Each structure stands twice: as structure tokens, then as C-alpha cells.
Amino acid sequence: MTETTHTQPNPRPKRGDEALFSSPEFRVAMDALAGLRADLFHDAFAYRALPPRDRPGRIARVLPGRLRPYAVWAPHALVGAAGMLALLVSFASSRGDLIQALAMTVFTLGPILLTLVRPVGAFWFSLVSIPVVAVIGQNWDGDYGSGNYPWQPASFVAHLVVLTVVAARTRPRTAAWMWALTAVYAMGAESLFGNRYFNSNAVPFLFVAALALLMVSMLLVRRAAEQEVTAQQTVTAHERSKRTLLEERTTIARELHDVVAHHMSVVAIQAEAAPYRVENPPEELTKAFATIRENAVAALTELRRVLGVVRAEDYEAPDAPQPTLADLDGLLANVREAGLDVEKVVTGAVRELPQGVELSAYRIVQEALSNTLRHAPGAGARVEIGYVLGGLGLRIVNGPVTEVSFVKQTPTEGAGHGLTGMRERVSMLGGEMTTGPVDGGGYEVTVFLPVASTNEDGGDGA
């Protein structure tokens, strides 16, 4: 006799079951149950103490001076006041029975105070306490028509406070689940014992609780939106500052490229022409000048290759040379035509400075006067240029605002990015810069740009 074992394959689900499990409604239900488990069942009694507020807030304005530092504990005080209200209601509804009042106090005041340390656990404690308080506060003389069912007055107040506080400490989805579970309890209590009462307070409680939870949820959503907007504004301002800084560095690199390229071109041309200015120059001298020219041309090529990446595709090098302090009078004339009353004062022995220093000084004065036109309409300005032994000093100061500006600023204006560009130029040259308001109104920018000492023949000592 031969025994044969047959293995039954696992029965495949029917097509109807497959459609049910893959339907959007089923997935929504599963997600909802997962949210319920995460919000109210997972670590329901986890310790989450309510921290004090970061700052006193608006309530501190109405408090005496000595009590204002304690305004950060206002949420705790409100919860304590709600607990005292539930305590008074418990004693008022106990009809003089001290034991009954104390028992009701435990199950009404306890959940309220528990919201300060274990909010989700306080909800479960309060939900379980509702039928307990209903039994403790039951009128056993046969009068069932009081209407205090399924919530006794004390549990009515306590559970409403617990729902509100827990909703404020969690999130709107948790508030919705708490209201739904409370509604399930109310319907269950109505179906089991509601026939003993002429009326009940289930519907009024659910209505009031829905309004309270809706208001708390709206406040939470608004607060989250404000925090997100504030964070986004901070990130935007930081990115705008970085972009402005990079743009200013790019502008400085372009200008320095033009300055250095000009000098390297002059070196290459002079090195090429130098042998022809001497009759029968030695071969060593000719080779030396040729080497100088080759190195200058190679350096110029590398400079254009490396720094050329900072130029935009549509950027064209200016036909005119870069401005210097000698062109400052033209700049002042332009701003005077724009309505700015500006005065220039020069002290010290005027001398020619390195082109990079003069270019940066010109741009700093230009940006400072532009800021005066933009932010201090109607104010006068004064430009002080001091030629000292170790460098160049600049001071641009404007008076207080005397007119109201009706010019709409662009988003990048008024954010202090001009000062960022100034600091970049000053830092590049190893100088110092200070800015700030002056007495009587106005603003000043003070800059010192160091300049290396020069030899007698006028060349840079460096």
C-alpha cells in the first residue's frame, strides 16, 4: 500500500476581497486607525510636563510689576483655576454629603491636574471617570428626570476642560479622535440607560465640546502657520543676504580683474618695447625682457581664464576705465541733481593711491550716498576724505529724515545689503569699518583703508 500526501494550496482571496483591500476607502480607514493608535494608544501615559512660556506674553501687561515675571506660568494657573471650578461644582452637586463630594473631587480634579504632566493619559482618566461620577452623584430617590445624564455637572466641566487642554497640548487630529470617542461613549450610555431619563445632556455637551475643540484647533493651525511663515522669512532673508554677498563679491572680482588685467597688459607691452629703446642691448637683457613679457602674458591668460567665470554671459567689459577718487566730483554732481544736498571735505595731502583702493573708496561713497537717497529723503549728506600717512579715511554722514518717501521699495531694498558690500570691500583690503546712528538723527559710515608705504620713485613698496 502506498500512501500519498497531498498538500492543499492556500486558498486565494476572492476577487471581491482583493477589491475591498485595495480600495481607497479601506486605505483611508486603515490610516485613520493608525492615527488613532499613534495619538491615543501609543505611550498614552508618557510623561510630558507642560513647560512655562518662553516670554510673559500679553497677560503681563495687566499684572503688577512684581507679578509680571510669573506670567510665564499663566497656562498652569488657568488649568488650576479650571480645577478649582470643577471642585466647587463637585461640592455644590453633592447635596451636603462630604464623602460623596470628596469622591467626586478625585474623579474630576484628578484628570484636570493630570493634563499638566500626562495629557493623553488625562483624557483616558477623564473618560473612565464619567460613569464613575455618574454613579457617585446619582440621585437614588427615584427622581431620574434631572437631565444630568450621562454627564454630572462636575464631570461635564472636568471633561470639557480636559478635552480643551489636551487638544491645546497635542494637535487637531488628536482633538478629533477625543471628540469621536466621547461621542461613542455618549451614544452607548444613551442606548443602555437613556430610557430612564426624560432628557439628557449628551447633545449639549458634544456641541459645546465641538466648539471648544474647533477653536483650539484653529488657534493651533494659525500658530503653526505663523511659525512656518516666520521660519520661511528667516530662511529667505538669509538666502537673500547670501545672494547679495555673492553678487557683491562677483562685482568686486570683475573690477579687480579689469584693474589687474590692465596693469599686466602694461607690463607685457613695456617689456616688449624696452629692448628697442636701447641701442645694441646685451643678449642677456633682451632675454630677460622677453621672459618678463612671456610671464606677464601667461599670468594675464591665467587670470582671464580663472576669473572669467565670474562674468555673466551677457557681461561686457566697460569701455571707460574703472572710477577713482578723481571722478568723485561727477558722482556728487549726479546725486545733487537727484535732490541730495551733499558736501565734500578733503583733508591731508592728496596723492595717487593704488587703483584698487581708489576704486573701493569710490564704490563705498557711491553706496553710502545711494542709501541716503533711499532711506533718508530730504536729509543732507557730508563726505569727508582724509589722506593720512598709513592709508585713506572716509566718513559719510547724513542728517535726519525731513521728508516722507512715497517711493515703493523693491524686496531687496532696505535690508542693509549695501552695508554688506561695503564690508566686503573693506575686508578685502584689510581695513576697518564702523556704522551706526549719530546724535540728533542721521547715520554715518566710517571707513579706513590701509595703504602700503611707497618708495621715492613712486612704485609700490610691496
GROMACS .gro file of C-alpha atoms in nm:
model
  462
    1MET     CA    1   0.000   0.000   0.000
    2THR     CA    2   0.139   0.339  -0.095
    3GLU     CA    3   0.043   0.650   0.097
    4THR     CA    4   0.030   0.973  -0.091
    5THR     CA    5   0.031   1.308   0.086
    6HIS     CA    6  -0.148   1.589  -0.086
    7THR     CA    7  -0.073   1.947   0.016
    8GLN     CA    8  -0.366   2.179  -0.012
    9PRO     CA    9  -0.264   2.516  -0.153
   10ASN     CA   10  -0.354   2.826   0.044
   11PRO     CA   11  -0.689   2.948  -0.070
   12ARG     CA   12  -0.655   3.263  -0.273
   13PRO     CA   13  -0.868   3.557  -0.169
   14LYS     CA   14  -1.171   3.617  -0.373
   15ARG     CA   15  -1.181   3.894  -0.622
   16GLY     CA   16  -1.424   4.083  -0.403
   17ASP     CA   17  -1.182   4.073  -0.108
   18GLU     CA   18  -0.894   4.191  -0.325
   19ALA     CA   19  -1.102   4.483  -0.443
   20LEU     CA   20  -1.202   4.563  -0.085
   21PHE     CA   21  -0.845   4.560   0.049
   22SER     CA   22  -0.716   4.773  -0.238
   23SER     CA   23  -0.996   5.027  -0.234
   24PRO     CA   24  -0.921   5.391  -0.135
   25GLU     CA   25  -1.183   5.373   0.139
   26PHE     CA   26  -1.009   5.077   0.302
   27ARG     CA   27  -0.673   5.255   0.294
   28VAL     CA   28  -0.829   5.568   0.443
   29ALA     CA   29  -0.982   5.360   0.722
   30MET     CA   30  -0.651   5.188   0.794
   31ASP     CA   31  -0.469   5.522   0.801
   32ALA     CA   32  -0.732   5.660   1.037
   33LEU     CA   33  -0.694   5.365   1.273
   34ALA     CA   34  -0.317   5.402   1.259
   35GLY     CA   35  -0.358   5.770   1.353
   36LEU     CA   36  -0.587   5.675   1.642
   37ARG     CA   37  -0.333   5.423   1.770
   38ALA     CA   38  -0.047   5.671   1.741
   39ASP     CA   39  -0.234   5.960   1.902
   40LEU     CA   40  -0.425   5.800   2.189
   41PHE     CA   41  -0.288   5.449   2.248
   42HIS     CA   42   0.088   5.463   2.189
   43ASP     CA   43   0.260   5.581   2.509
   44ALA     CA   44  -0.071   5.715   2.633
   45PHE     CA   45   0.064   5.778   2.983
   46ALA     CA   46   0.401   5.916   2.873
   47TYR     CA   47   0.537   6.194   3.094
   48ARG     CA   48   0.509   6.529   2.914
   49ALA     CA   49   0.526   6.811   3.163
   50LEU     CA   50   0.383   7.143   3.049
   51PRO     CA   51   0.678   7.387   3.030
   52PRO     CA   52   0.649   7.756   3.118
   53ARG     CA   53   0.608   8.001   2.833
   54ASP     CA   54   0.912   8.147   2.660
   55ARG     CA   55   0.805   8.503   2.739
   56PRO     CA   56   0.539   8.657   2.965
   57GLY     CA   57   0.301   8.745   2.680
   58ARG     CA   58   0.011   8.989   2.673
   59ILE     CA   59  -0.124   8.896   3.016
   60ALA     CA   60   0.186   9.050   3.175
   61ARG     CA   61   0.067   9.398   3.071
   62VAL     CA   62  -0.222   9.394   3.316
   63LEU     CA   63  -0.028   9.248   3.606
   64PRO     CA   64   0.159   9.449   3.870
   65GLY     CA   65   0.530   9.487   3.822
   66ARG     CA   66   0.624   9.228   4.084
   67LEU     CA   67   0.396   8.963   3.930
   68ARG     CA   68   0.497   9.008   3.567
   69PRO     CA   69   0.788   8.760   3.583
   70TYR     CA   70   0.541   8.494   3.693
   71ALA     CA   71   0.325   8.545   3.385
   72VAL     CA   72   0.514   8.262   3.214
   73TRP     CA   73   0.315   8.026   3.438
   74ALA     CA   74  -0.019   8.158   3.311
   75PRO     CA   75  -0.120   7.825   3.142
   76HIS     CA   76  -0.064   7.638   3.467
   77ALA     CA   77  -0.268   7.899   3.655
   78LEU     CA   78  -0.555   7.864   3.407
   79VAL     CA   79  -0.558   7.487   3.448
   80GLY     CA   80  -0.555   7.530   3.826
   81ALA     CA   81  -0.844   7.776   3.806
   82ALA     CA   82  -1.042   7.528   3.595
   83GLY     CA   83  -0.969   7.261   3.854
   84MET     CA   84  -1.099   7.485   4.131
   85LEU     CA   85  -1.418   7.541   3.928
   86ALA     CA   86  -1.468   7.165   3.895
   87LEU     CA   87  -1.405   7.131   4.270
   88LEU     CA   88  -1.673   7.389   4.352
   89VAL     CA   89  -1.920   7.222   4.117
   90SER     CA   90  -1.848   6.886   4.282
   91PHE     CA   91  -1.927   7.020   4.630
   92ALA     CA   92  -2.231   7.206   4.502
   93SER     CA   93  -2.381   6.896   4.340
   94SER     CA   94  -2.307   6.664   4.634
   95ARG     CA   95  -2.608   6.797   4.834
   96GLY     CA   96  -2.404   6.828   5.154
   97ASP     CA   97  -2.261   6.476   5.150
   98LEU     CA   98  -1.890   6.522   5.227
   99ILE     CA   99  -1.789   6.168   5.130
  100GLN     CA  100  -1.969   6.198   4.801
  101ALA     CA  101  -1.810   6.538   4.736
  102LEU     CA  102  -1.460   6.408   4.808
  103ALA     CA  103  -1.512   6.103   4.586
  104MET     CA  104  -1.637   6.321   4.301
  105THR     CA  105  -1.343   6.557   4.352
  106VAL     CA  106  -1.093   6.276   4.297
  107PHE     CA  107  -1.250   6.185   3.964
  108THR     CA  108  -1.297   6.543   3.842
  109LEU     CA  109  -1.000   6.738   3.976
  110GLY     CA  110  -0.758   6.448   3.915
  111PRO     CA  111  -0.790   6.438   3.533
  112ILE     CA  112  -0.761   6.817   3.511
  113LEU     CA  113  -0.437   6.826   3.709
  114LEU     CA  114  -0.306   6.524   3.518
  115THR     CA  115  -0.320   6.724   3.193
  116LEU     CA  116  -0.015   6.917   3.318
  117VAL     CA  117   0.210   6.610   3.308
  118ARG     CA  118   0.039   6.329   3.113
  119PRO     CA  119  -0.213   6.486   2.873
  120VAL     CA  120  -0.327   6.177   2.678
  121GLY     CA  121  -0.350   5.975   2.998
  122ALA     CA  122  -0.562   6.252   3.148
  123PHE     CA  123  -0.813   6.207   2.865
  124TRP     CA  124  -0.849   5.836   2.934
  125PHE     CA  125  -0.875   5.901   3.308
  126SER     CA  126  -1.148   6.157   3.247
  127LEU     CA  127  -1.337   5.931   3.006
  128VAL     CA  128  -1.335   5.646   3.257
  129SER     CA  129  -1.433   5.886   3.538
  130ILE     CA  130  -1.754   5.997   3.364
  131PRO     CA  131  -1.961   5.684   3.451
  132VAL     CA  132  -1.798   5.669   3.795
  133VAL     CA  133  -1.905   6.025   3.874
  134ALA     CA  134  -2.248   5.948   3.727
  135VAL     CA  135  -2.289   5.660   3.974
  136ILE     CA  136  -2.149   5.857   4.270
  137GLY     CA  137  -2.365   6.159   4.200
  138GLN     CA  138  -2.678   5.961   4.115
  139ASN     CA  139  -2.997   6.068   4.287
  140TRP     CA  140  -3.121   5.736   4.429
  141ASP     CA  141  -3.454   5.867   4.548
  142GLY     CA  142  -3.621   5.770   4.221
  143ASP     CA  143  -3.608   6.108   4.051
  144TYR     CA  144  -3.445   6.031   3.715
  145GLY     CA  145  -3.564   6.335   3.528
  146SER     CA  146  -3.291   6.575   3.636
  147GLY     CA  147  -3.128   6.580   3.294
  148ASN     CA  148  -2.777   6.528   3.438
  149TYR     CA  149  -2.712   6.222   3.228
  150PRO     CA  150  -2.471   6.090   3.110
  151TRP     CA  151  -2.265   6.383   3.248
  152GLN     CA  152  -2.297   6.502   3.603
  153PRO     CA  153  -2.228   6.876   3.639
  154ALA     CA  154  -1.882   6.811   3.784
  155SER     CA  155  -1.782   6.565   3.511
  156PHE     CA  156  -1.936   6.797   3.250
  157VAL     CA  157  -1.695   7.073   3.350
  158ALA     CA  158  -1.399   6.840   3.409
  159HIS     CA  159  -1.421   6.652   3.080
  160LEU     CA  160  -1.469   6.974   2.882
  161VAL     CA  161  -1.160   7.124   3.044
  162VAL     CA  162  -0.960   6.805   2.982
  163LEU     CA  163  -1.058   6.797   2.615
  164THR     CA  164  -0.962   7.161   2.569
  165VAL     CA  165  -0.626   7.138   2.748
  166VAL     CA  166  -0.523   6.811   2.581
  167ALA     CA  167  -0.621   6.948   2.238
  168ALA     CA  168  -0.409   7.258   2.302
  169ARG     CA  169  -0.113   7.039   2.402
  170THR     CA  170  -0.136   6.794   2.109
  171ARG     CA  171  -0.268   6.853   1.760
  172PRO     CA  172  -0.603   6.886   1.576
  173ARG     CA  173  -0.617   6.519   1.477
  174THR     CA  174  -0.595   6.415   1.840
  175ALA     CA  175  -0.877   6.656   1.924
  176ALA     CA  176  -1.096   6.496   1.657
  177TRP     CA  177  -1.030   6.148   1.794
  178MET     CA  178  -1.106   6.254   2.150
  179TRP     CA  179  -1.437   6.406   2.045
  180ALA     CA  180  -1.524   6.093   1.844
  181LEU     CA  181  -1.454   5.863   2.140
  182THR     CA  182  -1.653   6.089   2.369
  183ALA     CA  183  -1.942   6.074   2.121
  184VAL     CA  184  -1.919   5.694   2.113
  185TYR     CA  185  -1.943   5.686   2.493
  186ALA     CA  186  -2.240   5.924   2.487
  187MET     CA  187  -2.429   5.713   2.231
  188GLY     CA  188  -2.352   5.394   2.424
  189ALA     CA  189  -2.471   5.545   2.751
  190GLU     CA  190  -2.787   5.675   2.583
  191SER     CA  191  -2.869   5.338   2.430
  192LEU     CA  192  -2.817   5.150   2.757
  193PHE     CA  193  -2.964   5.377   3.025
  194GLY     CA  194  -3.112   5.673   2.845
  195ASN     CA  195  -3.468   5.540   2.874
  196ARG     CA  196  -3.461   5.609   3.250
  197TYR     CA  197  -3.436   5.986   3.189
  198PHE     CA  198  -3.678   6.234   3.040
  199ASN     CA  199  -3.387   6.422   2.881
  200SER     CA  200  -3.007   6.409   2.872
  201ASN     CA  201  -2.714   6.646   2.828
  202ALA     CA  202  -2.523   6.435   2.575
  203VAL     CA  203  -2.605   6.651   2.273
  204PRO     CA  204  -2.539   6.984   2.453
  205PHE     CA  205  -2.206   6.855   2.579
  206LEU     CA  206  -2.097   6.727   2.237
  207PHE     CA  207  -2.198   7.058   2.081
  208VAL     CA  208  -2.008   7.269   2.335
  209ALA     CA  209  -1.706   7.036   2.317
  210ALA     CA  210  -1.704   7.057   1.936
  211LEU     CA  211  -1.700   7.437   1.951
  212ALA     CA  212  -1.419   7.441   2.207
  213LEU     CA  213  -1.208   7.189   2.017
  214LEU     CA  214  -1.269   7.373   1.689
  215MET     CA  215  -1.149   7.699   1.839
  216VAL     CA  216  -0.839   7.535   1.988
  217SER     CA  217  -0.760   7.358   1.660
  218MET     CA  218  -0.793   7.684   1.466
  219LEU     CA  219  -0.554   7.853   1.708
  220LEU     CA  220  -0.306   7.566   1.672
  221VAL     CA  221  -0.324   7.578   1.293
  222ARG     CA  222  -0.278   7.954   1.297
  223ARG     CA  223   0.019   7.931   1.532
  224ALA     CA  224   0.181   7.663   1.317
  225ALA     CA  225   0.125   7.876   1.006
  226GLU     CA  226   0.279   8.180   1.176
  227GLN     CA  227   0.581   7.978   1.285
  228GLU     CA  228   0.624   7.839   0.934
  229VAL     CA  229   0.596   8.185   0.782
  230THR     CA  230   0.849   8.322   1.031
  231ALA     CA  231   1.090   8.039   0.959
  232GLN     CA  232   1.045   8.089   0.586
  233GLN     CA  233   1.107   8.461   0.618
  234THR     CA  234   1.422   8.393   0.816
  235VAL     CA  235   1.547   8.149   0.553
  236THR     CA  236   1.454   8.390   0.275
  237ALA     CA  237   1.635   8.678   0.443
  238HIS     CA  238   1.941   8.458   0.498
  239GLU     CA  239   1.939   8.341   0.136
  240ARG     CA  240   1.888   8.697   0.013
  241SER     CA  241   2.182   8.811   0.221
  242LYS     CA  242   2.399   8.531   0.087
  243ARG     CA  243   2.293   8.609  -0.270
  244THR     CA  244   2.367   8.978  -0.222
  245LEU     CA  245   2.704   8.893  -0.073
  246LEU     CA  246   2.791   8.667  -0.367
  247GLU     CA  247   2.676   8.931  -0.614
  248GLU     CA  248   2.891   9.191  -0.444
  249ARG     CA  249   3.191   8.958  -0.441
  250THR     CA  250   3.134   8.890  -0.810
  251THR     CA  251   3.128   9.263  -0.880
  252ILE     CA  252   3.448   9.313  -0.684
  253ALA     CA  253   3.615   9.024  -0.867
  254ARG     CA  254   3.516   9.170  -1.203
  255GLU     CA  255   3.651   9.512  -1.111
  256LEU     CA  256   3.975   9.367  -0.975
  257HIS     CA  257   4.007   9.155  -1.288
  258ASP     CA  258   3.986   9.467  -1.501
  259VAL     CA  259   4.237   9.653  -1.283
  260VAL     CA  260   4.493   9.371  -1.266
  261ALA     CA  261   4.450   9.285  -1.634
  262HIS     CA  262   4.521   9.646  -1.727
  263HIS     CA  263   4.844   9.652  -1.526
  264MET     CA  264   4.958   9.314  -1.659
  265SER     CA  265   4.896   9.431  -2.014
  266VAL     CA  266   5.106   9.742  -1.949
  267VAL     CA  267   5.387   9.525  -1.810
  268ALA     CA  268   5.381   9.300  -2.117
  269ILE     CA  269   5.384   9.595  -2.358
  270GLN     CA  270   5.666   9.774  -2.178
  271ALA     CA  271   5.870   9.455  -2.155
  272GLU     CA  272   5.831   9.403  -2.530
  273ALA     CA  273   5.922   9.763  -2.616
  274ALA     CA  274   6.209   9.803  -2.372
  275PRO     CA  275   6.486   9.638  -2.586
  276TYR     CA  276   6.414   9.879  -2.870
  277ARG     CA  277   6.483  10.181  -2.653
  278VAL     CA  278   6.846  10.078  -2.602
  279GLU     CA  279   7.097  10.070  -2.888
  280ASN     CA  280   7.261   9.728  -2.920
  281PRO     CA  281   7.118   9.585  -2.597
  282PRO     CA  282   7.303   9.288  -2.445
  283GLU     CA  283   7.160   8.947  -2.528
  284GLU     CA  284   7.102   8.876  -2.159
  285LEU     CA  285   6.891   9.193  -2.127
  286THR     CA  286   6.686   9.103  -2.434
  287LYS     CA  287   6.620   8.754  -2.299
  288ALA     CA  288   6.527   8.897  -1.960
  289PHE     CA  289   6.271   9.132  -2.111
  290ALA     CA  290   6.138   8.850  -2.328
  291THR     CA  291   6.099   8.631  -2.020
  292ILE     CA  292   5.919   8.913  -1.837
  293ARG     CA  293   5.681   8.957  -2.131
  294GLU     CA  294   5.614   8.582  -2.155
  295ASN     CA  295   5.541   8.558  -1.785
  296ALA     CA  296   5.315   8.865  -1.797
  297VAL     CA  297   5.121   8.726  -2.092
  298ALA     CA  298   5.093   8.384  -1.924
  299ALA     CA  299   4.975   8.543  -1.600
  300LEU     CA  300   4.725   8.753  -1.791
  301THR     CA  301   4.593   8.444  -1.969
  302GLU     CA  302   4.556   8.251  -1.645
  303LEU     CA  303   4.390   8.549  -1.478
  304ARG     CA  304   4.135   8.576  -1.757
  305ARG     CA  305   4.075   8.202  -1.752
  306VAL     CA  306   4.025   8.176  -1.375
  307LEU     CA  307   3.840   8.500  -1.307
  308GLY     CA  308   3.649   8.493  -1.633
  309VAL     CA  309   3.400   8.253  -1.478
  310VAL     CA  310   3.255   8.532  -1.266
  311ARG     CA  311   3.139   8.719  -1.573
  312ALA     CA  312   2.787   8.665  -1.693
  313GLU     CA  313   2.735   8.558  -2.050
  314ASP     CA  314   2.595   8.898  -2.141
  315TYR     CA  315   2.858   9.091  -1.945
  316GLU     CA  316   3.064   9.338  -2.141
  317ALA     CA  317   3.375   9.499  -2.005
  318PRO     CA  318   3.334   9.875  -1.966
  319ASP     CA  319   3.497  10.088  -2.230
  320ALA     CA  320   3.594  10.356  -1.978
  321PRO     CA  321   3.849  10.283  -1.703
  322GLN     CA  322   3.730  10.199  -1.354
  323PRO     CA  323   3.637  10.509  -1.150
  324THR     CA  324   3.872  10.658  -0.892
  325LEU     CA  325   3.850  10.933  -0.633
  326ALA     CA  326   3.928  11.183  -0.912
  327ASP     CA  327   3.583  11.102  -1.054
  328LEU     CA  328   3.409  11.168  -0.723
  329ASP     CA  329   3.303  11.520  -0.821
  330GLY     CA  330   3.099  11.378  -1.109
  331LEU     CA  331   2.928  11.136  -0.870
  332LEU     CA  332   2.843  11.418  -0.629
  333ALA     CA  333   2.702  11.623  -0.914
  334ASN     CA  334   2.473  11.337  -1.011
  335VAL     CA  335   2.336  11.292  -0.659
  336ARG     CA  336   2.284  11.667  -0.628
  337GLU     CA  337   2.069  11.653  -0.939
  338ALA     CA  338   1.873  11.374  -0.770
  339GLY     CA  339   1.792  11.611  -0.483
  340LEU     CA  340   2.061  11.527  -0.227
  341ASP     CA  341   2.244  11.824  -0.076
  342VAL     CA  342   2.594  11.682  -0.033
  343GLU     CA  343   2.917  11.845   0.078
  344LYS     CA  344   3.271  11.716   0.023
  345VAL     CA  345   3.562  11.787   0.257
  346VAL     CA  346   3.917  11.670   0.180
  347THR     CA  347   4.196  11.680   0.439
  348GLY     CA  348   4.561  11.583   0.414
  349ALA     CA  349   4.797  11.577   0.119
  350VAL     CA  350   4.610  11.449  -0.185
  351ARG     CA  351   4.809  11.180  -0.360
  352GLU     CA  352   4.754  10.896  -0.602
  353LEU     CA  353   4.666  10.571  -0.429
  354PRO     CA  354   4.663  10.215  -0.560
  355GLN     CA  355   4.383  10.173  -0.809
  356GLY     CA  356   4.213   9.902  -0.601
  357VAL     CA  357   4.196  10.137  -0.300
  358GLU     CA  358   4.063  10.426  -0.505
  359LEU     CA  359   3.805  10.206  -0.675
  360SER     CA  360   3.682  10.065  -0.342
  361ALA     CA  361   3.668  10.413  -0.187
  362TYR     CA  362   3.464  10.539  -0.481
  363ARG     CA  363   3.219  10.247  -0.456
  364ILE     CA  364   3.181  10.290  -0.080
  365VAL     CA  365   3.096  10.660  -0.117
  366GLN     CA  366   2.860  10.574  -0.402
  367GLU     CA  367   2.673  10.310  -0.199
  368ALA     CA  368   2.656  10.530   0.112
  369LEU     CA  369   2.503  10.819  -0.084
  370SER     CA  370   2.260  10.579  -0.253
  371ASN     CA  371   2.148  10.459   0.090
  372THR     CA  372   2.096  10.822   0.196
  373LEU     CA  373   1.877  10.886  -0.108
  374ARG     CA  374   1.681  10.566  -0.045
  375HIS     CA  375   1.636  10.573   0.332
  376ALA     CA  376   1.674  10.940   0.433
  377PRO     CA  377   1.483  11.152   0.179
  378GLY     CA  378   1.537  11.522   0.228
  379ALA     CA  379   1.842  11.479   0.450
  380GLY     CA  380   2.175  11.640   0.373
  381ALA     CA  381   2.499  11.448   0.349
  382ARG     CA  382   2.866  11.514   0.406
  383VAL     CA  383   3.158  11.322   0.254
  384GLU     CA  384   3.489  11.352   0.436
  385ILE     CA  385   3.807  11.216   0.275
  386GLY     CA  386   4.124  11.211   0.478
  387TYR     CA  387   4.465  11.129   0.331
  388VAL     CA  388   4.674  11.010   0.624
  389LEU     CA  389   5.015  10.853   0.648
  390GLY     CA  390   4.901  10.492   0.668
  391GLY     CA  391   4.607  10.498   0.432
  392LEU     CA  392   4.280  10.664   0.344
  393GLY     CA  393   3.997  10.760   0.578
  394LEU     CA  394   3.635  10.802   0.470
  395ARG     CA  395   3.337  10.932   0.660
  396ILE     CA  396   2.995  10.964   0.501
  397VAL     CA  397   2.728  11.105   0.731
  398ASN     CA  398   2.372  11.214   0.662
  399GLY     CA  399   2.130  11.418   0.869
  400PRO     CA  400   1.786  11.322   0.998
  401VAL     CA  401   1.497  11.248   0.765
  402THR     CA  402   1.294  11.558   0.681
  403GLU     CA  403   1.059  11.422   0.413
  404VAL     CA  404   0.822  11.129   0.376
  405SER     CA  405   0.920  10.895   0.094
  406PHE     CA  406   0.641  10.775  -0.131
  407VAL     CA  407   0.870  10.563  -0.346
  408LYS     CA  408   0.783  10.194  -0.326
  409GLN     CA  409   1.091   9.990  -0.244
  410THR     CA  410   1.177   9.662  -0.402
  411PRO     CA  411   1.203   9.350  -0.180
  412THR     CA  412   1.582   9.375  -0.171
  413GLU     CA  413   1.584   9.737  -0.059
  414GLY     CA  414   1.600   9.841   0.299
  415ALA     CA  415   1.763   9.519   0.415
  416GLY     CA  416   2.113   9.656   0.478
  417HIS     CA  417   2.272   9.472   0.185
  418GLY     CA  418   2.460   9.784   0.074
  419LEU     CA  419   2.649   9.771   0.402
  420THR     CA  420   2.734   9.409   0.327
  421GLY     CA  421   2.901   9.509   0.003
  422MET     CA  422   3.095   9.785   0.178
  423ARG     CA  423   3.223   9.546   0.440
  424GLU     CA  424   3.333   9.302   0.169
  425ARG     CA  425   3.543   9.571   0.002
  426VAL     CA  426   3.690   9.691   0.330
  427SER     CA  427   3.767   9.334   0.442
  428MET     CA  428   3.934   9.259   0.108
  429LEU     CA  429   4.176   9.547   0.162
  430GLY     CA  430   4.233   9.467   0.531
  431GLY     CA  431   4.063   9.785   0.651
  432GLU     CA  432   3.816   9.875   0.922
  433MET     CA  433   3.457   9.993   0.902
  434THR     CA  434   3.203  10.115   1.157
  435THR     CA  435   2.843  10.217   1.103
  436GLY     CA  436   2.568  10.349   1.325
  437PRO     CA  437   2.330  10.633   1.405
  438VAL     CA  438   2.457  10.974   1.513
  439ASP     CA  439   2.331  11.211   1.779
  440GLY     CA  440   2.038  11.419   1.666
  441GLY     CA  441   1.932  11.171   1.400
  442GLY     CA  442   2.105  11.052   1.088
  443TYR     CA  443   2.354  10.781   1.008
  444GLU     CA  444   2.725  10.760   0.944
  445VAL     CA  445   2.967  10.522   0.775
  446THR     CA  446   3.332  10.543   0.879
  447VAL     CA  447   3.599  10.352   0.685
  448PHE     CA  448   3.976  10.327   0.698
  449LEU     CA  449   4.161  10.167   0.407
  450PRO     CA  450   4.529  10.094   0.474
  451VAL     CA  451   4.782  10.176   0.202
  452ALA     CA  452   5.134  10.035   0.193
  453SER     CA  453   5.419  10.286   0.205
  454THR     CA  454   5.570  10.383  -0.134
  455ASN     CA  455   5.927  10.429  -0.246
  456GLU     CA  456   6.067  10.754  -0.368
  457ASP     CA  457   6.027  10.658  -0.734
  458GLY     CA  458   5.652  10.616  -0.683
  459GLY     CA  459   5.640  10.235  -0.706
  460ASP     CA  460   5.472  10.022  -0.451
  461GLY     CA  461   5.694   9.909  -0.178
  462ALA     CA  462   5.533   9.570  -0.193
   0.00000   0.00000   0.00000
